[in-house]
CSV table of C-alpha atoms in Angstrom, one decimal:
chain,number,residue,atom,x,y,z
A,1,UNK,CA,7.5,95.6,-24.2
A,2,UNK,CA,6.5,98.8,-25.4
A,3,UNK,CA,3.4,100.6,-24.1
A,4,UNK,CA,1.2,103.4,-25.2
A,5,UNK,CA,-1.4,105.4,-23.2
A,6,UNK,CA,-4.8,105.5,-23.9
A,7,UNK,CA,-6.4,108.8,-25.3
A,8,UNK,CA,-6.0,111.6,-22.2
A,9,UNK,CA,-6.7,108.4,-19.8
A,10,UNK,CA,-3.8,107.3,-16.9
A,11,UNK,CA,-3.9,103.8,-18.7
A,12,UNK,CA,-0.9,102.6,-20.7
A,13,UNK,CA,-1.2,99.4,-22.9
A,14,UNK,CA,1.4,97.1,-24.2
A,15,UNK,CA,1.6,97.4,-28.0
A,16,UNK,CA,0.8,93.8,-28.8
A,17,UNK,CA,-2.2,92.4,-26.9
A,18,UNK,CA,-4.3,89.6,-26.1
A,19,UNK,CA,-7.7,88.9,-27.8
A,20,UNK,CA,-10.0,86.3,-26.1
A,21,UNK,CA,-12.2,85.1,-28.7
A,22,UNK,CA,-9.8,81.9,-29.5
A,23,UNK,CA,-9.8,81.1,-25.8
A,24,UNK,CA,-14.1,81.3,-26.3
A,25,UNK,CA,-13.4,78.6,-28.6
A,26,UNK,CA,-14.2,80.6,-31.9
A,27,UNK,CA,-14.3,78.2,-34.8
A,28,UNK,CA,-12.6,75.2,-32.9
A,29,UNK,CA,-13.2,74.2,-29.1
A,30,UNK,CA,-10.6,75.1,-26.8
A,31,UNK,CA,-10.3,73.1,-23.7
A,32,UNK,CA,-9.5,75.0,-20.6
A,33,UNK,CA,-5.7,73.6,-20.1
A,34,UNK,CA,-5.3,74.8,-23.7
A,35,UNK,CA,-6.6,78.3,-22.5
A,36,UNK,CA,-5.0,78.7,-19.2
A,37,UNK,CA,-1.7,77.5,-21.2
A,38,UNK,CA,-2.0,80.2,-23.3
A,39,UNK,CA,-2.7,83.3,-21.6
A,40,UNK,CA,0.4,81.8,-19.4
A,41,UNK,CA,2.6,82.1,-22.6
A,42,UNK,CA,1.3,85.8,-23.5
A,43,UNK,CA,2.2,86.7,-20.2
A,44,UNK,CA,5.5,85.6,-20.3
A,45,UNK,CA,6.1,87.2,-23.6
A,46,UNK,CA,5.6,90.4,-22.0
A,47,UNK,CA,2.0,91.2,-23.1
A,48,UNK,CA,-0.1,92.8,-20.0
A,49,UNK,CA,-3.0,93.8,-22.2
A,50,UNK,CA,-5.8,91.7,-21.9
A,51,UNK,CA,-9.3,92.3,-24.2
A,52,UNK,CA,-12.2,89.9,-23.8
A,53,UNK,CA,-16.0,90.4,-24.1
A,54,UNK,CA,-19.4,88.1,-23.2
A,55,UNK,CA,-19.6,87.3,-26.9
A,56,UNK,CA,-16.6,85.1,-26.7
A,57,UNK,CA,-17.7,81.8,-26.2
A,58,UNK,CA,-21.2,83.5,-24.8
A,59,UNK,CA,-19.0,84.1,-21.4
A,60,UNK,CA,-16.3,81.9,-21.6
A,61,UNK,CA,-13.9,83.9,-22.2
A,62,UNK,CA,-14.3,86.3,-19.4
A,63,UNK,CA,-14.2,83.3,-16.9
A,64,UNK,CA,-11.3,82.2,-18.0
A,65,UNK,CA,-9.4,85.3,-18.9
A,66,UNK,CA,-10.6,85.8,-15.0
A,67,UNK,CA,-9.5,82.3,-13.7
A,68,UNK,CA,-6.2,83.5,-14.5
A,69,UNK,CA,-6.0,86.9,-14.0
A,70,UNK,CA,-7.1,86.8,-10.4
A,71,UNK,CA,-3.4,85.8,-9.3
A,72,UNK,CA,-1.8,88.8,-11.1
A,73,UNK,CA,-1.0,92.1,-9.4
A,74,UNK,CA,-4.1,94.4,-10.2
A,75,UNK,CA,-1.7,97.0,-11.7
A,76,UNK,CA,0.0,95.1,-13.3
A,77,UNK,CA,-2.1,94.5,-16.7
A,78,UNK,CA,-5.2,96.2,-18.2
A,79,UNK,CA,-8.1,94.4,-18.6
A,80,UNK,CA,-11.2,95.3,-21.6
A,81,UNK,CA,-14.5,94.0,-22.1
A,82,UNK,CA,-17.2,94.7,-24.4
A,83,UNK,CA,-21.6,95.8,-23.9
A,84,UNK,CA,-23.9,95.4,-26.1
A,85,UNK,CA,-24.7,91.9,-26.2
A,86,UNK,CA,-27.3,90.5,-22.7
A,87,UNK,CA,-27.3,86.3,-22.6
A,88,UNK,CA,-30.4,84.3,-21.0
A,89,UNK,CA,-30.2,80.8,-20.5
A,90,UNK,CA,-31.2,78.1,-22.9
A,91,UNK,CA,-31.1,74.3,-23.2
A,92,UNK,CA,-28.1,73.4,-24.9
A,93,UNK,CA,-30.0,72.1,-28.0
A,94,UNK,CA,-30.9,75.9,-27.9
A,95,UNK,CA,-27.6,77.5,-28.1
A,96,UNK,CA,-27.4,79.4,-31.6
A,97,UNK,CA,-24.7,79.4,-33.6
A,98,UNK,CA,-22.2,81.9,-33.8
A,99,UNK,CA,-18.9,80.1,-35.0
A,100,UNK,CA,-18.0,79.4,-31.2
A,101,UNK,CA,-17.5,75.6,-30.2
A,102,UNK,CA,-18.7,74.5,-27.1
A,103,UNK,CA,-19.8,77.8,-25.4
A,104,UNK,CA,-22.0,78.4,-22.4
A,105,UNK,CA,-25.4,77.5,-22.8
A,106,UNK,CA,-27.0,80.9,-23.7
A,107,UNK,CA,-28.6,82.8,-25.9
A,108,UNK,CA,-28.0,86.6,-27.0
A,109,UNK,CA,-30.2,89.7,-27.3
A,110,UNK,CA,-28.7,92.7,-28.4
A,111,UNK,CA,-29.2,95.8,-25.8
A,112,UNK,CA,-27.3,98.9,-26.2
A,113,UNK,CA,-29.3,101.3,-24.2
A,114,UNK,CA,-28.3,102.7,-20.5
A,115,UNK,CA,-30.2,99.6,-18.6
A,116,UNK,CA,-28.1,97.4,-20.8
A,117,UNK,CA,-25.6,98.3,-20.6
A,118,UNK,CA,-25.1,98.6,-17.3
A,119,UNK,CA,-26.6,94.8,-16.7
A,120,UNK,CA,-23.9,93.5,-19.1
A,121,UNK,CA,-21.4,95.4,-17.2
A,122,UNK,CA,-22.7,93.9,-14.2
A,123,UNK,CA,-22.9,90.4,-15.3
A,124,UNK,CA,-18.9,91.1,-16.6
A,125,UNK,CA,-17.6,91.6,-13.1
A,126,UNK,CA,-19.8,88.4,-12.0
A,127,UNK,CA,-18.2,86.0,-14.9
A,128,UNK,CA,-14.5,87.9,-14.3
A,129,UNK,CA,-14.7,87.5,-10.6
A,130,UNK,CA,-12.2,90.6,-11.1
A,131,UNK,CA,-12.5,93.9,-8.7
A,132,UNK,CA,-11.7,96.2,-11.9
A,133,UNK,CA,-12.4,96.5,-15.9
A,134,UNK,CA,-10.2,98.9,-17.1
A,135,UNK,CA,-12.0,99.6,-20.4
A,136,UNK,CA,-15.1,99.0,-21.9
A,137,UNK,CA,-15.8,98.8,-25.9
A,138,UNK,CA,-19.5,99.2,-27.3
A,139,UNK,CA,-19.1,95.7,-29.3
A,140,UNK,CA,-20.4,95.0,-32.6
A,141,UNK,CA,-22.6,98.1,-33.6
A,142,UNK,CA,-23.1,99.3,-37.0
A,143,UNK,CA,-24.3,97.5,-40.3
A,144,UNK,CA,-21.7,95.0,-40.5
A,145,UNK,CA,-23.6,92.9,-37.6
A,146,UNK,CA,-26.9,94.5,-37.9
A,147,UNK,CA,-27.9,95.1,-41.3
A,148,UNK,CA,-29.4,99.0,-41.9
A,149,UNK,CA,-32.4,99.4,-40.4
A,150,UNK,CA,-31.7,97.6,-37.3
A,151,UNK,CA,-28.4,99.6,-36.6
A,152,UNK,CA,-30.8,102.8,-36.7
A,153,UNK,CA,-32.3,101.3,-33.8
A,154,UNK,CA,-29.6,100.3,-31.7
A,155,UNK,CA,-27.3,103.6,-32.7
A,156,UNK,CA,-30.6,105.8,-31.0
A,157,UNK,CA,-30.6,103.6,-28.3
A,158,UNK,CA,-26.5,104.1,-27.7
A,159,UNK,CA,-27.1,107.6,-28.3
A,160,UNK,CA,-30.3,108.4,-26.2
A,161,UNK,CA,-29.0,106.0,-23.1
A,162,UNK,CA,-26.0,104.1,-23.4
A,163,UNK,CA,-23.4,106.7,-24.2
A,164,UNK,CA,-24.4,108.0,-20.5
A,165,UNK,CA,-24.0,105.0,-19.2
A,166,UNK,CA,-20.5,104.4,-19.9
A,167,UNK,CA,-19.7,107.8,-18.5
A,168,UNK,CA,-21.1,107.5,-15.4
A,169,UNK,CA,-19.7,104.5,-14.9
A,170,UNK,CA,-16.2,106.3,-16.6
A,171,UNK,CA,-16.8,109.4,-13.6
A,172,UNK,CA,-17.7,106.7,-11.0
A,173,UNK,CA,-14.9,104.8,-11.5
A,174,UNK,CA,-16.5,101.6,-12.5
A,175,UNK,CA,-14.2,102.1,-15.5
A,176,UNK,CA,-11.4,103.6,-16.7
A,177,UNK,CA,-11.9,104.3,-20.5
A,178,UNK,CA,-14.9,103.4,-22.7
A,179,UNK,CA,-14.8,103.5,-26.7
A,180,UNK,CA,-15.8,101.2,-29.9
A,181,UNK,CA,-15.0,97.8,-30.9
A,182,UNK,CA,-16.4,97.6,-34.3
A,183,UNK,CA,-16.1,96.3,-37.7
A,184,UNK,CA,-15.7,98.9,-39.9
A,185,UNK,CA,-15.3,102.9,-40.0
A,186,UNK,CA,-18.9,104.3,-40.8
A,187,UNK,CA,-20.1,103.8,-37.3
A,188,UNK,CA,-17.2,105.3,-35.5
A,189,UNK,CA,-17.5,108.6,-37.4
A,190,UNK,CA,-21.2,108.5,-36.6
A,191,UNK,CA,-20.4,108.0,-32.9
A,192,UNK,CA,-17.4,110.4,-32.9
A,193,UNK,CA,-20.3,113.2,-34.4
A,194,UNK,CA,-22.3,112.8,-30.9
A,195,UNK,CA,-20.0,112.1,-28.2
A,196,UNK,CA,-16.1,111.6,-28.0
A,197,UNK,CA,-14.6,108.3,-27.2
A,198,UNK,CA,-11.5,107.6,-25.4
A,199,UNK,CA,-10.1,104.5,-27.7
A,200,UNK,CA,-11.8,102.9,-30.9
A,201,UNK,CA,-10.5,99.2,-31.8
A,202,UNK,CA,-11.2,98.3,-35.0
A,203,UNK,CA,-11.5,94.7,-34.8
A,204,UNK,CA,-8.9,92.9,-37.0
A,205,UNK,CA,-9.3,93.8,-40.2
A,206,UNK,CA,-7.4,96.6,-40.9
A,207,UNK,CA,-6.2,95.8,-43.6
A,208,UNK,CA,-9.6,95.1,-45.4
A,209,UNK,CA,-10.8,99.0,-44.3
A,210,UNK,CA,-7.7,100.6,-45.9
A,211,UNK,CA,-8.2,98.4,-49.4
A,212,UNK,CA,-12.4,99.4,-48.9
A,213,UNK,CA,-12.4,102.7,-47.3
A,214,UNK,CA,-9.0,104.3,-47.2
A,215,UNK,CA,-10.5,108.1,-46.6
A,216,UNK,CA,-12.9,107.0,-43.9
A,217,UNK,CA,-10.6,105.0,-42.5
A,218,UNK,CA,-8.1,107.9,-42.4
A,219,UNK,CA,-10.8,110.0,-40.9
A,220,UNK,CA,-11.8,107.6,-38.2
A,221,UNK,CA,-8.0,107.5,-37.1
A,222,UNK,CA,-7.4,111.1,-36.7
A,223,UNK,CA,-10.7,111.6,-35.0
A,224,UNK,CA,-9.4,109.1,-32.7
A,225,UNK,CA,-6.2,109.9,-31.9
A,226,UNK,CA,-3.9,113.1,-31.9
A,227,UNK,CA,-5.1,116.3,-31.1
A,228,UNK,CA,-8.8,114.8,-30.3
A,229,UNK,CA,-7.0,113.1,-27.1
A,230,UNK,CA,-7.9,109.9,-28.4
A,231,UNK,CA,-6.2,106.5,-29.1
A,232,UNK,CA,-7.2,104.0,-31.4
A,233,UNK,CA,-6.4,99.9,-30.9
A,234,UNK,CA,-6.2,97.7,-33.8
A,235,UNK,CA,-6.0,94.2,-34.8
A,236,UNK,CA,-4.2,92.4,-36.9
A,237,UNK,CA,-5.6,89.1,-38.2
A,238,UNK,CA,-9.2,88.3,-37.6
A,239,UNK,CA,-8.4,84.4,-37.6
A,240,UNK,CA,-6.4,85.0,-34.4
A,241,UNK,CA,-8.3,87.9,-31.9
């Protein structure tokens, strides 16, 4: 299979990847022989680009995506994950809904400043059981999860904190390449104003951002890609991350 490198970064992905939110069991449970079964078949197809975050399945994804992983060749795949999101336990009557069946008892609190990002990063590598994340995507930020005034908040604390964060853990080594994974194009022209970004995936509806914002959407891509040095990721179908 084809592969394309990220932004100015040694990594090179396959062009079709795997997204771990069905394996998470968004919108229908997915028992682990199901998942293990599945990232088995991706792998056989060829696909050695693996994305995941905590928000899938409030860490199920990443133990699993893990679980199998572990017996691959390090250098043989590339892994993501995803900050922004911290998870405390909670009795399982307490869980709160977020179209995921059967997750891991937790709840979620939104952090993106440096301490939390680095926790979540942290608590990644605990629930991988991996020696290496390859990239990590600031999940989620911007008004399509947050709502306005909220998205102020977290976009200062990104800004003031958590944009340093990812590149000291990007200089340390910790990581490979950091970027967005986001819902829509305002917030990566925002972010692409302060700081730039290695890779920006622009999670599964790209066809809805081209019918609703063509020109920002246009913008966005060539901000992240070309002659800025950086690579953008998309998905196809949001039924199927």
């Amino acid at each position: 299979m084809d592969k394309r490198r990220i932004g100015t970064t040694a990594l090179e992905v396959t062009e079709i990847s795997f997204g771990g939110a069905a394996i998470g069991g968004l919108y229908r449970a997915c028992p682990r022989e199901a998942a293990m079964e599945t990232l088995q078949t991706a792998w056989d197809a060829g696909l050695r680009y693996f994305d995941t975050a905590p928000f899938y399945g409030f860490g199920l994804s990443e133990r699993r995506t893990g679980d199998f992983l572990r017996y691959k060749p390090r250098d043989s795949y590339v892994l993501s994950t995803k900050v922004g999101r911290l998870f405390r336990p909670v009795p399982e009557d307490q869980v709160p809904d977020h179209s995921y069946v059967d997750p891991l008892p937790f709840a979620l609190d939104y952090d993106y400043s440096y301490d939390g990002i680095m926790r979540s990063v942290e608590f990644s590598y605990a629930r991988l059981g991996l020696n290496r994340i390859d990239i990590l995507f600031v999940h989620d930020i911007g008004t399509y999860t947050h709502g306005v005034e909220k998205t102020k908040l977290h976009f200062r604390q990104l800004i003031d904190g958590g944009l340093k964060a990812l590149e000291e853990l990007k200089t340390s080594g910790v990581i490979s390449a950091y970027g967005l994974g986001v819902n829509e194009v305002q917030i990566c022209l925002d972010v692409l104003r302060e700081a730039p970004l290695d890779c920006i995936l622009l999670a599964s509806r790209r066809r809805v951002l081209f019918r609703s914002d063509r020109a920002g959407a246009r913008r966005a891509f060539r901000l992240s890609a070309g002659d800025a040095g950086h690579t953008r990721a998309c998905w196809g179908d949001g039924e199927n991350r």
